[in-house]
């Protein structure tokens, strides 16, 4: 590849172009690329309950346990109207075996995600993958929510149907458009994002982590171990081509913000060092997921990752082997 043909990385685009920024219309349109007929693979509860065995998660439990204050995203069909009338505040009923399936997409919003040399930024591909997961979840009867860590910190609790999907997509766009934190030290780590999910998840939850791995910190392992007691976790690692493959030998321009650098990759050793340095987060997250036996798949920034995301969610696509 010649120097002239090497894509230059930009980080200061202002308009949604599908390359450096994405808009809601593009994420909504991804729904049309999903097949009409989908099926879910049998999924077992990872949380252990006294006197119970792991079983397939289907439907809602019926044993009333307690009522608590209503929280945004709670199913309005479970409102406790008697307690609401007595207290003057909305309350919802909680059941002992609440196994309704829900999906929370945990999105990495660190500034390092705003990087790309092939087709689009990692942040744009991550938002597209999150939107695909959202539509797949809705199509298979899941309640869908999203959460962010990094330069953005937010949680949209799981909601039913298209309204839940649109709320998730709006958040994905908002986070992807938001400017990065100029003080990188204030951006929180992956363990912080995982810790914030401790409340919303339950035995019927799935969590899909989407990241380039650059935000993994020493506490991430412990948080993943804790969270998988209550939810099924899948990990999607988004990587640029330069983070996973050796570039051709040569001298390349690399723009970051308002600074332009020239990188000398004329030797094999320099090319390997360049790839390994850029891709260290990717390698760390994939190795960590493997050591914990968590489903983990890497994707680039070029393809439409429908089958990849479906596989992580245990959803069978037409033509897939059972």
PDB file of C-alpha atoms in Angstrom:
ATOM      1  CA  UNK A   1       0.000   0.000   0.000  1.00  0.00           C
ATOM      2  CA  UNK A   2       1.446   3.356  -0.953  1.00  0.00           C
ATOM      3  CA  UNK A   3       1.579   6.326   1.349  1.00  0.00           C
ATOM      4  CA  UNK A   4      -0.960   8.130  -0.781  1.00  0.00           C
ATOM      5  CA  UNK A   5      -3.478   5.310  -0.466  1.00  0.00           C
ATOM      6  CA  UNK A   6      -3.207   5.056   3.315  1.00  0.00           C
ATOM      7  CA  UNK A   7      -6.406   6.502   4.880  1.00  0.00           C
ATOM      8  CA  UNK A   8      -5.793   9.448   7.162  1.00  0.00           C
ATOM      9  CA  UNK A   9      -7.454   9.298  10.565  1.00  0.00           C
ATOM     10  CA  UNK A  10      -9.569  12.299  11.525  1.00  0.00           C
ATOM     11  CA  UNK A  11     -11.232  12.954  14.891  1.00  0.00           C
ATOM     12  CA  UNK A  12     -12.999  16.292  14.543  1.00  0.00           C
ATOM     13  CA  UNK A  13     -15.898  15.654  12.155  1.00  0.00           C
ATOM     14  CA  UNK A  14     -19.010  17.726  12.900  1.00  0.00           C
ATOM     15  CA  UNK A  15     -21.717  16.029  10.882  1.00  0.00           C
ATOM     16  CA  UNK A  16     -23.039  12.479  10.943  1.00  0.00           C
ATOM     17  CA  UNK A  17     -21.534  10.861   7.861  1.00  0.00           C
ATOM     18  CA  UNK A  18     -21.583   7.180   8.798  1.00  0.00           C
ATOM     19  CA  UNK A  19     -17.788   7.244   8.917  1.00  0.00           C
ATOM     20  CA  UNK A  20     -16.795   9.406  11.865  1.00  0.00           C
ATOM     21  CA  UNK A  21     -20.284   9.913  13.277  1.00  0.00           C
ATOM     22  CA  UNK A  22     -23.564   8.078  13.009  1.00  0.00           C
ATOM     23  CA  UNK A  23     -27.166   9.264  13.189  1.00  0.00           C
ATOM     24  CA  UNK A  24     -30.374   7.659  14.376  1.00  0.00           C
ATOM     25  CA  UNK A  25     -31.684   7.146  10.845  1.00  0.00           C
ATOM     26  CA  UNK A  26     -28.769   4.844  10.005  1.00  0.00           C
ATOM     27  CA  UNK A  27     -29.151   2.851  13.213  1.00  0.00           C
ATOM     28  CA  UNK A  28     -32.910   2.509  12.725  1.00  0.00           C
ATOM     29  CA  UNK A  29     -32.394   1.384   9.115  1.00  0.00           C
ATOM     30  CA  UNK A  30     -30.244  -1.526  10.299  1.00  0.00           C
ATOM     31  CA  UNK A  31     -33.449  -3.181  11.460  1.00  0.00           C
ATOM     32  CA  UNK A  32     -34.353  -3.798   7.809  1.00  0.00           C
ATOM     33  CA  UNK A  33     -31.240  -5.940   7.350  1.00  0.00           C
ATOM     34  CA  UNK A  34     -32.362  -8.484   9.927  1.00  0.00           C
ATOM     35  CA  UNK A  35     -34.060 -11.656   8.695  1.00  0.00           C
ATOM     36  CA  UNK A  36     -37.769 -11.906   9.376  1.00  0.00           C
ATOM     37  CA  UNK A  37     -37.597 -15.203  11.221  1.00  0.00           C
ATOM     38  CA  UNK A  38     -35.285 -15.631  14.173  1.00  0.00           C
ATOM     39  CA  UNK A  39     -35.045 -18.215  16.931  1.00  0.00           C
ATOM     40  CA  UNK A  40     -33.251 -18.230  20.252  1.00  0.00           C
ATOM     41  CA  UNK A  41     -30.965 -20.970  21.425  1.00  0.00           C
ATOM     42  CA  UNK A  42     -31.695 -22.501  24.809  1.00  0.00           C
ATOM     43  CA  UNK A  43     -30.072 -20.346  27.474  1.00  0.00           C
ATOM     44  CA  UNK A  44     -29.435 -21.352  31.058  1.00  0.00           C
ATOM     45  CA  UNK A  45     -29.504 -19.203  34.148  1.00  0.00           C
ATOM     46  CA  UNK A  46     -26.008 -18.517  35.400  1.00  0.00           C
ATOM     47  CA  UNK A  47     -27.209 -17.319  38.812  1.00  0.00           C
ATOM     48  CA  UNK A  48     -27.433 -20.015  41.464  1.00  0.00           C
ATOM     49  CA  UNK A  49     -30.529 -20.285  43.613  1.00  0.00           C
ATOM     50  CA  UNK A  50     -30.882 -22.377  46.743  1.00  0.00           C
ATOM     51  CA  UNK A  51     -32.616 -25.658  45.994  1.00  0.00           C
ATOM     52  CA  UNK A  52     -32.877 -24.895  42.268  1.00  0.00           C
ATOM     53  CA  UNK A  53     -31.204 -26.227  39.163  1.00  0.00           C
ATOM     54  CA  UNK A  54     -30.186 -24.286  36.086  1.00  0.00           C
ATOM     55  CA  UNK A  55     -32.991 -24.203  33.556  1.00  0.00           C
ATOM     56  CA  UNK A  56     -34.142 -22.471  30.420  1.00  0.00           C
ATOM     57  CA  UNK A  57     -35.296 -18.905  30.945  1.00  0.00           C
ATOM     58  CA  UNK A  58     -38.802 -18.330  29.654  1.00  0.00           C
ATOM     59  CA  UNK A  59     -41.562 -15.976  30.706  1.00  0.00           C
ATOM     60  CA  UNK A  60     -42.311 -14.323  34.057  1.00  0.00           C
ATOM     61  CA  UNK A  61     -42.372 -15.828  37.535  1.00  0.00           C
ATOM     62  CA  UNK A  62     -45.700 -15.767  39.398  1.00  0.00           C
ATOM     63  CA  UNK A  63     -44.757 -15.839  43.105  1.00  0.00           C
ATOM     64  CA  UNK A  64     -45.182 -12.386  44.597  1.00  0.00           C
ATOM     65  CA  UNK A  65     -42.247 -11.313  46.768  1.00  0.00           C
ATOM     66  CA  UNK A  66     -42.610  -7.604  47.601  1.00  0.00           C
ATOM     67  CA  UNK A  67     -43.478  -4.177  46.276  1.00  0.00           C
ATOM     68  CA  UNK A  68     -40.960  -1.400  45.842  1.00  0.00           C
ATOM     69  CA  UNK A  69     -40.853   2.153  44.487  1.00  0.00           C
ATOM     70  CA  UNK A  70     -41.334   2.334  40.728  1.00  0.00           C
ATOM     71  CA  UNK A  71     -38.152   2.847  38.693  1.00  0.00           C
ATOM     72  CA  UNK A  72     -37.989   4.118  35.098  1.00  0.00           C
ATOM     73  CA  UNK A  73     -38.122   1.134  32.762  1.00  0.00           C
ATOM     74  CA  UNK A  74     -40.240  -1.061  35.069  1.00  0.00           C
ATOM     75  CA  UNK A  75     -43.137  -2.872  33.400  1.00  0.00           C
ATOM     76  CA  UNK A  76     -46.270  -0.777  34.038  1.00  0.00           C
ATOM     77  CA  UNK A  77     -48.290  -3.998  34.000  1.00  0.00           C
ATOM     78  CA  UNK A  78     -46.720  -4.853  37.365  1.00  0.00           C
ATOM     79  CA  UNK A  79     -47.764  -1.689  39.175  1.00  0.00           C
ATOM     80  CA  UNK A  80     -49.104  -2.252  42.685  1.00  0.00           C
ATOM     81  CA  UNK A  81     -52.182  -0.040  42.477  1.00  0.00           C
ATOM     82  CA  UNK A  82     -53.291  -0.539  46.092  1.00  0.00           C
ATOM     83  CA  UNK A  83     -49.947   0.536  47.545  1.00  0.00           C
ATOM     84  CA  UNK A  84     -49.717   3.339  44.978  1.00  0.00           C
ATOM     85  CA  UNK A  85     -53.124   4.644  46.092  1.00  0.00           C
ATOM     86  CA  UNK A  86     -52.222   4.452  49.804  1.00  0.00           C
ATOM     87  CA  UNK A  87     -48.789   6.033  49.494  1.00  0.00           C
ATOM     88  CA  UNK A  88     -49.417   8.489  46.671  1.00  0.00           C
ATOM     89  CA  UNK A  89     -46.272   7.216  44.928  1.00  0.00           C
ATOM     90  CA  UNK A  90     -45.958   4.635  42.148  1.00  0.00           C
ATOM     91  CA  UNK A  91     -44.947   1.154  43.312  1.00  0.00           C
ATOM     92  CA  UNK A  92     -44.295  -1.986  41.305  1.00  0.00           C
ATOM     93  CA  UNK A  93     -44.591  -5.640  42.270  1.00  0.00           C
ATOM     94  CA  UNK A  94     -41.516  -7.879  42.364  1.00  0.00           C
ATOM     95  CA  UNK A  95     -41.875 -11.627  41.902  1.00  0.00           C
ATOM     96  CA  UNK A  96     -39.709 -14.359  43.373  1.00  0.00           C
ATOM     97  CA  UNK A  97     -38.807 -15.966  40.045  1.00  0.00           C
ATOM     98  CA  UNK A  98     -38.604 -12.904  37.829  1.00  0.00           C
ATOM     99  CA  UNK A  99     -37.024 -14.481  34.757  1.00  0.00           C
ATOM    100  CA  UNK A 100     -38.192 -12.237  31.984  1.00  0.00           C
ATOM    101  CA  UNK A 101     -35.333 -11.957  29.533  1.00  0.00           C
ATOM    102  CA  UNK A 102     -33.653  -8.596  29.273  1.00  0.00           C
ATOM    103  CA  UNK A 103     -30.597  -7.298  27.462  1.00  0.00           C
ATOM    104  CA  UNK A 104     -28.296  -4.490  28.574  1.00  0.00           C
ATOM    105  CA  UNK A 105     -25.698  -3.248  26.084  1.00  0.00           C
ATOM    106  CA  UNK A 106     -22.666  -1.810  27.863  1.00  0.00           C
ATOM    107  CA  UNK A 107     -20.968   0.660  25.514  1.00  0.00           C
ATOM    108  CA  UNK A 108     -17.389   1.904  25.725  1.00  0.00           C
ATOM    109  CA  UNK A 109     -17.267   5.664  25.012  1.00  0.00           C
ATOM    110  CA  UNK A 110     -13.589   6.368  25.615  1.00  0.00           C
ATOM    111  CA  UNK A 111     -11.872   8.764  23.234  1.00  0.00           C
ATOM    112  CA  UNK A 112      -9.753   5.885  21.896  1.00  0.00           C
ATOM    113  CA  UNK A 113     -12.890   4.552  20.219  1.00  0.00           C
ATOM    114  CA  UNK A 114     -12.869   7.601  17.907  1.00  0.00           C
ATOM    115  CA  UNK A 115     -10.236   6.085  15.650  1.00  0.00           C
ATOM    116  CA  UNK A 116     -10.336   4.297  12.325  1.00  0.00           C
ATOM    117  CA  UNK A 117      -8.479   3.697   9.067  1.00  0.00           C
ATOM    118  CA  UNK A 118     -10.963   1.432   7.282  1.00  0.00           C
ATOM    119  CA  UNK A 119     -14.509   2.517   6.367  1.00  0.00           C
ATOM    120  CA  UNK A 120     -15.490   3.989   9.737  1.00  0.00           C
ATOM    121  CA  UNK A 121     -14.402   4.809  13.279  1.00  0.00           C
ATOM    122  CA  UNK A 122     -14.519   2.098  15.948  1.00  0.00           C
ATOM    123  CA  UNK A 123     -17.051   4.243  17.818  1.00  0.00           C
ATOM    124  CA  UNK A 124     -19.371   4.237  14.789  1.00  0.00           C
ATOM    125  CA  UNK A 125     -19.035   0.482  14.344  1.00  0.00           C
ATOM    126  CA  UNK A 126     -19.702   0.002  18.065  1.00  0.00           C
ATOM    127  CA  UNK A 127     -22.886   2.082  17.817  1.00  0.00           C
ATOM    128  CA  UNK A 128     -23.986   0.044  14.776  1.00  0.00           C
ATOM    129  CA  UNK A 129     -23.338  -3.211  16.632  1.00  0.00           C
ATOM    130  CA  UNK A 130     -25.282  -1.872  19.622  1.00  0.00           C
ATOM    131  CA  UNK A 131     -28.218  -0.965  17.373  1.00  0.00           C
ATOM    132  CA  UNK A 132     -28.158  -4.428  15.777  1.00  0.00           C
ATOM    133  CA  UNK A 133     -28.176  -6.020  19.244  1.00  0.00           C
ATOM    134  CA  UNK A 134     -31.095  -3.780  20.171  1.00  0.00           C
ATOM    135  CA  UNK A 135     -33.178  -4.841  17.175  1.00  0.00           C
ATOM    136  CA  UNK A 136     -32.259  -8.507  17.620  1.00  0.00           C
ATOM    137  CA  UNK A 137     -33.307  -8.289  21.259  1.00  0.00           C
ATOM    138  CA  UNK A 138     -36.663  -6.722  20.415  1.00  0.00           C
ATOM    139  CA  UNK A 139     -37.259  -9.276  17.646  1.00  0.00           C
ATOM    140  CA  UNK A 140     -36.769 -12.146  20.102  1.00  0.00           C
ATOM    141  CA  UNK A 141     -38.893 -10.698  22.904  1.00  0.00           C
ATOM    142  CA  UNK A 142     -36.223  -9.175  25.115  1.00  0.00           C
ATOM    143  CA  UNK A 143     -36.510  -5.957  27.065  1.00  0.00           C
ATOM    144  CA  UNK A 144     -33.565  -3.799  25.961  1.00  0.00           C
ATOM    145  CA  UNK A 145     -31.497  -1.211  27.809  1.00  0.00           C
ATOM    146  CA  UNK A 146     -28.117   0.445  27.301  1.00  0.00           C
ATOM    147  CA  UNK A 147     -25.373   1.753  29.549  1.00  0.00           C
ATOM    148  CA  UNK A 148     -22.218   3.753  28.925  1.00  0.00           C
ATOM    149  CA  UNK A 149     -18.822   4.043  30.566  1.00  0.00           C
ATOM    150  CA  UNK A 150     -15.769   6.074  29.657  1.00  0.00           C
ATOM    151  CA  UNK A 151     -16.305   9.724  28.788  1.00  0.00           C
ATOM    152  CA  UNK A 152     -20.054   9.120  29.154  1.00  0.00           C
ATOM    153  CA  UNK A 153     -21.723   7.595  32.215  1.00  0.00           C
ATOM    154  CA  UNK A 154     -25.369   6.666  31.834  1.00  0.00           C
ATOM    155  CA  UNK A 155     -27.910   3.875  32.198  1.00  0.00           C
ATOM    156  CA  UNK A 156     -31.158   3.424  30.273  1.00  0.00           C
ATOM    157  CA  UNK A 157     -33.019   0.618  32.006  1.00  0.00           C
ATOM    158  CA  UNK A 158     -34.473  -2.213  29.884  1.00  0.00           C
ATOM    159  CA  UNK A 159     -37.837  -1.489  28.271  1.00  0.00           C
ATOM    160  CA  UNK A 160     -40.178  -3.472  26.052  1.00  0.00           C
ATOM    161  CA  UNK A 161     -40.676  -3.240  22.317  1.00  0.00           C
ATOM    162  CA  UNK A 162     -39.954  -0.549  19.794  1.00  0.00           C
ATOM    163  CA  UNK A 163     -40.170   2.247  22.377  1.00  0.00           C
ATOM    164  CA  UNK A 164     -37.337   0.617  24.299  1.00  0.00           C
ATOM    165  CA  UNK A 165     -35.329   0.171  21.111  1.00  0.00           C
ATOM    166  CA  UNK A 166     -35.722   3.799  20.075  1.00  0.00           C
ATOM    167  CA  UNK A 167     -34.687   5.001  23.531  1.00  0.00           C
ATOM    168  CA  UNK A 168     -31.581   2.831  23.283  1.00  0.00           C
ATOM    169  CA  UNK A 169     -30.727   4.087  19.794  1.00  0.00           C
ATOM    170  CA  UNK A 170     -31.179   7.714  20.831  1.00  0.00           C
ATOM    171  CA  UNK A 171     -28.715   7.127  23.668  1.00  0.00           C
ATOM    172  CA  UNK A 172     -26.205   5.384  21.389  1.00  0.00           C
ATOM    173  CA  UNK A 173     -26.260   8.371  19.021  1.00  0.00           C
ATOM    174  CA  UNK A 174     -26.009  10.887  21.818  1.00  0.00           C
ATOM    175  CA  UNK A 175     -23.010   9.164  23.377  1.00  0.00           C
ATOM    176  CA  UNK A 176     -21.244   8.719  20.040  1.00  0.00           C
ATOM    177  CA  UNK A 177     -21.699  12.400  19.164  1.00  0.00           C
ATOM    178  CA  UNK A 178     -20.677  13.764  22.557  1.00  0.00           C
ATOM    179  CA  UNK A 179     -17.217  15.343  22.705  1.00  0.00           C
ATOM    180  CA  UNK A 180     -14.505  13.421  24.453  1.00  0.00           C
ATOM    181  CA  UNK A 181     -13.422  14.360  27.947  1.00  0.00           C
ATOM    182  CA  UNK A 182     -10.328  16.559  27.582  1.00  0.00           C
ATOM    183  CA  UNK A 183      -9.131  15.220  30.932  1.00  0.00           C
ATOM    184  CA  UNK A 184      -8.554  11.545  30.111  1.00  0.00           C
ATOM    185  CA  UNK A 185      -7.989  10.811  33.795  1.00  0.00           C
ATOM    186  CA  UNK A 186     -11.656  11.492  34.496  1.00  0.00           C
ATOM    187  CA  UNK A 187     -12.848   8.827  32.039  1.00  0.00           C
ATOM    188  CA  UNK A 188     -13.932   5.840  34.068  1.00  0.00           C
ATOM    189  CA  UNK A 189     -12.809   2.282  33.435  1.00  0.00           C
ATOM    190  CA  UNK A 190     -14.585  -0.854  32.291  1.00  0.00           C
ATOM    191  CA  UNK A 191     -14.825  -2.116  35.859  1.00  0.00           C
ATOM    192  CA  UNK A 192     -16.780   1.013  36.805  1.00  0.00           C
ATOM    193  CA  UNK A 193     -19.259   0.403  33.996  1.00  0.00           C
ATOM    194  CA  UNK A 194     -19.686  -3.236  34.981  1.00  0.00           C
ATOM    195  CA  UNK A 195     -20.191  -2.281  38.627  1.00  0.00           C
ATOM    196  CA  UNK A 196     -23.080   0.032  37.734  1.00  0.00           C
ATOM    197  CA  UNK A 197     -24.945  -2.924  36.226  1.00  0.00           C
ATOM    198  CA  UNK A 198     -25.133  -4.800  39.519  1.00  0.00           C
ATOM    199  CA  UNK A 199     -28.594  -3.371  40.267  1.00  0.00           C
ATOM    200  CA  UNK A 200     -30.424  -3.728  36.937  1.00  0.00           C
ATOM    201  CA  UNK A 201     -29.362  -7.298  36.102  1.00  0.00           C
ATOM    202  CA  UNK A 202     -31.097 -10.434  37.361  1.00  0.00           C
ATOM    203  CA  UNK A 203     -31.146 -14.140  36.542  1.00  0.00           C
ATOM    204  CA  UNK A 204     -32.833 -13.556  33.200  1.00  0.00           C
ATOM    205  CA  UNK A 205     -30.464 -10.839  32.018  1.00  0.00           C
ATOM    206  CA  UNK A 206     -27.921 -10.763  29.247  1.00  0.00           C
ATOM    207  CA  UNK A 207     -25.128  -8.215  29.068  1.00  0.00           C
ATOM    208  CA  UNK A 208     -23.305  -7.411  25.841  1.00  0.00           C
ATOM    209  CA  UNK A 209     -20.059  -5.508  26.397  1.00  0.00           C
ATOM    210  CA  UNK A 210     -18.858  -3.563  23.334  1.00  0.00           C
ATOM    211  CA  UNK A 211     -15.343  -2.152  23.602  1.00  0.00           C
ATOM    212  CA  UNK A 212     -11.919  -1.990  21.983  1.00  0.00           C
ATOM    213  CA  UNK A 213     -10.374  -3.184  25.239  1.00  0.00           C
ATOM    214  CA  UNK A 214      -8.433  -0.008  25.939  1.00  0.00           C
ATOM    215  CA  UNK A 215     -10.490   0.624  29.080  1.00  0.00           C
ATOM    216  CA  UNK A 216      -9.718  -2.708  30.804  1.00  0.00           C
ATOM    217  CA  UNK A 217      -8.258  -2.124  34.267  1.00  0.00           C
ATOM    218  CA  UNK A 218      -7.052  -4.457  37.063  1.00  0.00           C
ATOM    219  CA  UNK A 219     -10.530  -4.595  38.647  1.00  0.00           C
ATOM    220  CA  UNK A 220     -12.302  -5.628  35.436  1.00  0.00           C
ATOM    221  CA  UNK A 221     -11.776  -9.339  36.028  1.00  0.00           C
ATOM    222  CA  UNK A 222     -13.360  -9.277  39.491  1.00  0.00           C
ATOM    223  CA  UNK A 223     -16.352  -7.291  38.212  1.00  0.00           C
ATOM    224  CA  UNK A 224     -16.902  -9.728  35.339  1.00  0.00           C
ATOM    225  CA  UNK A 225     -16.765 -12.657  37.760  1.00  0.00           C
ATOM    226  CA  UNK A 226     -19.313 -10.978  40.033  1.00  0.00           C
ATOM    227  CA  UNK A 227     -21.665  -9.969  37.214  1.00  0.00           C
ATOM    228  CA  UNK A 228     -21.735 -13.372  35.538  1.00  0.00           C
ATOM    229  CA  UNK A 229     -23.306 -14.818  38.691  1.00  0.00           C
ATOM    230  CA  UNK A 230     -26.430 -12.859  37.792  1.00  0.00           C
ATOM    231  CA  UNK A 231     -26.312 -12.526  34.004  1.00  0.00           C
ATOM    232  CA  UNK A 232     -25.048 -14.102  30.832  1.00  0.00           C
ATOM    233  CA  UNK A 233     -22.185 -11.975  29.450  1.00  0.00           C
ATOM    234  CA  UNK A 234     -20.984 -11.675  25.867  1.00  0.00           C
ATOM    235  CA  UNK A 235     -18.052  -9.528  24.745  1.00  0.00           C
ATOM    236  CA  UNK A 236     -17.709  -7.844  21.357  1.00  0.00           C
ATOM    237  CA  UNK A 237     -14.235  -6.432  20.701  1.00  0.00           C
ATOM    238  CA  UNK A 238     -14.122  -3.731  18.018  1.00  0.00           C
ATOM    239  CA  UNK A 239     -10.718  -3.297  16.381  1.00  0.00           C
ATOM    240  CA  UNK A 240      -9.282  -1.263  13.554  1.00  0.00           C
ATOM    241  CA  UNK A 241      -7.310  -3.123  10.884  1.00  0.00           C
ATOM    242  CA  UNK A 242      -4.058  -1.603  12.162  1.00  0.00           C
ATOM    243  CA  UNK A 243      -4.744  -3.124  15.596  1.00  0.00           C
ATOM    244  CA  UNK A 244      -5.155  -6.672  14.325  1.00  0.00           C
ATOM    245  CA  UNK A 245      -3.034  -6.968  11.150  1.00  0.00           C
ATOM    246  CA  UNK A 246       0.448  -5.970  10.093  1.00  0.00           C
ATOM    247  CA  UNK A 247       0.409  -2.930   7.817  1.00  0.00           C
ATOM    248  CA  UNK A 248       2.453  -2.972   4.597  1.00  0.00           C
ATOM    249  CA  UNK A 249       5.970  -1.599   4.915  1.00  0.00           C
ATOM    250  CA  UNK A 250       6.286   2.130   4.339  1.00  0.00           C
ATOM    251  CA  UNK A 251       6.086   5.604   5.848  1.00  0.00           C
ATOM    252  CA  UNK A 252       2.573   6.709   6.771  1.00  0.00           C
ATOM    253  CA  UNK A 253       0.878   9.935   7.849  1.00  0.00           C
ATOM    254  CA  UNK A 254      -1.223   9.629  10.974  1.00  0.00           C
ATOM    255  CA  UNK A 255      -3.460  12.502  12.063  1.00  0.00           C
ATOM    256  CA  UNK A 256      -4.767  12.753  15.626  1.00  0.00           C
ATOM    257  CA  UNK A 257      -6.775  15.823  16.486  1.00  0.00           C
ATOM    258  CA  UNK A 258      -4.858  18.748  15.041  1.00  0.00           C
ATOM    259  CA  UNK A 259      -1.498  16.996  15.016  1.00  0.00           C
ATOM    260  CA  UNK A 260       0.029  15.184  12.030  1.00  0.00           C
ATOM    261  CA  UNK A 261       2.671  12.512  12.557  1.00  0.00           C
ATOM    262  CA  UNK A 262       4.689  10.343  10.182  1.00  0.00           C
ATOM    263  CA  UNK A 263       5.211   6.734  11.204  1.00  0.00           C
ATOM    264  CA  UNK A 264       8.187   4.758   9.919  1.00  0.00           C
ATOM    265  CA  UNK A 265       7.080   1.159   9.335  1.00  0.00           C
ATOM    266  CA  UNK A 266       9.823   0.147   6.974  1.00  0.00           C
ATOM    267  CA  UNK A 267      10.985  -2.847   9.030  1.00  0.00           C
ATOM    268  CA  UNK A 268       9.167  -6.013  10.128  1.00  0.00           C
ATOM    269  CA  UNK A 269       9.986  -5.319  13.767  1.00  0.00           C
ATOM    270  CA  UNK A 270       8.540  -1.804  13.543  1.00  0.00           C
ATOM    271  CA  UNK A 271       5.359  -3.104  11.938  1.00  0.00           C
ATOM    272  CA  UNK A 272       4.871  -5.722  14.645  1.00  0.00           C
ATOM    273  CA  UNK A 273       5.558  -3.221  17.396  1.00  0.00           C
ATOM    274  CA  UNK A 274       3.095  -0.778  15.848  1.00  0.00           C
ATOM    275  CA  UNK A 275       0.331  -3.405  15.593  1.00  0.00           C
ATOM    276  CA  UNK A 276       0.939  -4.792  19.081  1.00  0.00           C
ATOM    277  CA  UNK A 277       1.004  -1.324  20.648  1.00  0.00           C
ATOM    278  CA  UNK A 278      -2.203  -0.205  18.981  1.00  0.00           C
ATOM    279  CA  UNK A 279      -3.910  -3.542  19.617  1.00  0.00           C
ATOM    280  CA  UNK A 280      -2.838  -4.174  23.207  1.00  0.00           C
ATOM    281  CA  UNK A 281      -6.333  -3.385  24.530  1.00  0.00           C
ATOM    282  CA  UNK A 282      -7.919  -5.786  22.056  1.00  0.00           C
ATOM    283  CA  UNK A 283      -5.513  -8.549  23.049  1.00  0.00           C
ATOM    284  CA  UNK A 284      -6.026  -7.929  26.765  1.00  0.00           C
ATOM    285  CA  UNK A 285      -9.815  -8.043  26.583  1.00  0.00           C
ATOM    286  CA  UNK A 286      -9.921 -11.145  24.400  1.00  0.00           C
ATOM    287  CA  UNK A 287      -7.482 -12.991  26.654  1.00  0.00           C
ATOM    288  CA  UNK A 288      -9.417 -11.974  29.770  1.00  0.00           C
ATOM    289  CA  UNK A 289     -12.707 -13.148  28.254  1.00  0.00           C
ATOM    290  CA  UNK A 290     -11.127 -16.450  27.239  1.00  0.00           C
ATOM    291  CA  UNK A 291      -9.731 -17.033  30.735  1.00  0.00           C
ATOM    292  CA  UNK A 292     -13.248 -16.577  32.164  1.00  0.00           C
ATOM    293  CA  UNK A 293     -14.873 -18.683  29.426  1.00  0.00           C
ATOM    294  CA  UNK A 294     -17.000 -15.730  28.304  1.00  0.00           C
ATOM    295  CA  UNK A 295     -18.272 -15.715  24.715  1.00  0.00           C
ATOM    296  CA  UNK A 296     -16.037 -13.201  22.938  1.00  0.00           C
ATOM    297  CA  UNK A 297     -15.722 -12.250  19.279  1.00  0.00           C
ATOM    298  CA  UNK A 298     -13.686  -9.585  17.521  1.00  0.00           C
ATOM    299  CA  UNK A 299     -14.948  -7.517  14.598  1.00  0.00           C
ATOM    300  CA  UNK A 300     -13.382  -4.958  12.294  1.00  0.00           C
ATOM    301  CA  UNK A 301     -14.772  -1.627  11.193  1.00  0.00           C
ATOM    302  CA  UNK A 302     -15.862  -2.666   7.695  1.00  0.00           C
ATOM    303  CA  UNK A 303     -18.476  -5.415   7.931  1.00  0.00           C
ATOM    304  CA  UNK A 304     -22.079  -5.376   9.137  1.00  0.00           C
ATOM    305  CA  UNK A 305     -21.814  -7.581  12.237  1.00  0.00           C
ATOM    306  CA  UNK A 306     -25.329  -9.026  12.293  1.00  0.00           C
ATOM    307  CA  UNK A 307     -24.349 -12.692  12.512  1.00  0.00           C
ATOM    308  CA  UNK A 308     -21.549 -11.936  14.968  1.00  0.00           C
ATOM    309  CA  UNK A 309     -23.856 -10.102  17.369  1.00  0.00           C
ATOM    310  CA  UNK A 310     -26.601 -12.709  16.936  1.00  0.00           C
ATOM    311  CA  UNK A 311     -24.163 -15.468  17.848  1.00  0.00           C
ATOM    312  CA  UNK A 312     -23.120 -13.682  21.039  1.00  0.00           C
ATOM    313  CA  UNK A 313     -26.787 -13.314  22.015  1.00  0.00           C
ATOM    314  CA  UNK A 314     -27.575 -16.973  21.303  1.00  0.00           C
ATOM    315  CA  UNK A 315     -29.867 -16.099  18.419  1.00  0.00           C
ATOM    316  CA  UNK A 316     -29.959 -18.455  15.440  1.00  0.00           C
ATOM    317  CA  UNK A 317     -29.945 -16.850  12.039  1.00  0.00           C
ATOM    318  CA  UNK A 318     -31.537 -18.514   8.997  1.00  0.00           C
ATOM    319  CA  UNK A 319     -29.028 -20.893   7.475  1.00  0.00           C
ATOM    320  CA  UNK A 320     -27.064 -21.254  10.730  1.00  0.00           C
ATOM    321  CA  UNK A 321     -26.319 -24.729  12.018  1.00  0.00           C
ATOM    322  CA  UNK A 322     -28.036 -25.703  15.255  1.00  0.00           C
TER     323      UNK A 322
END
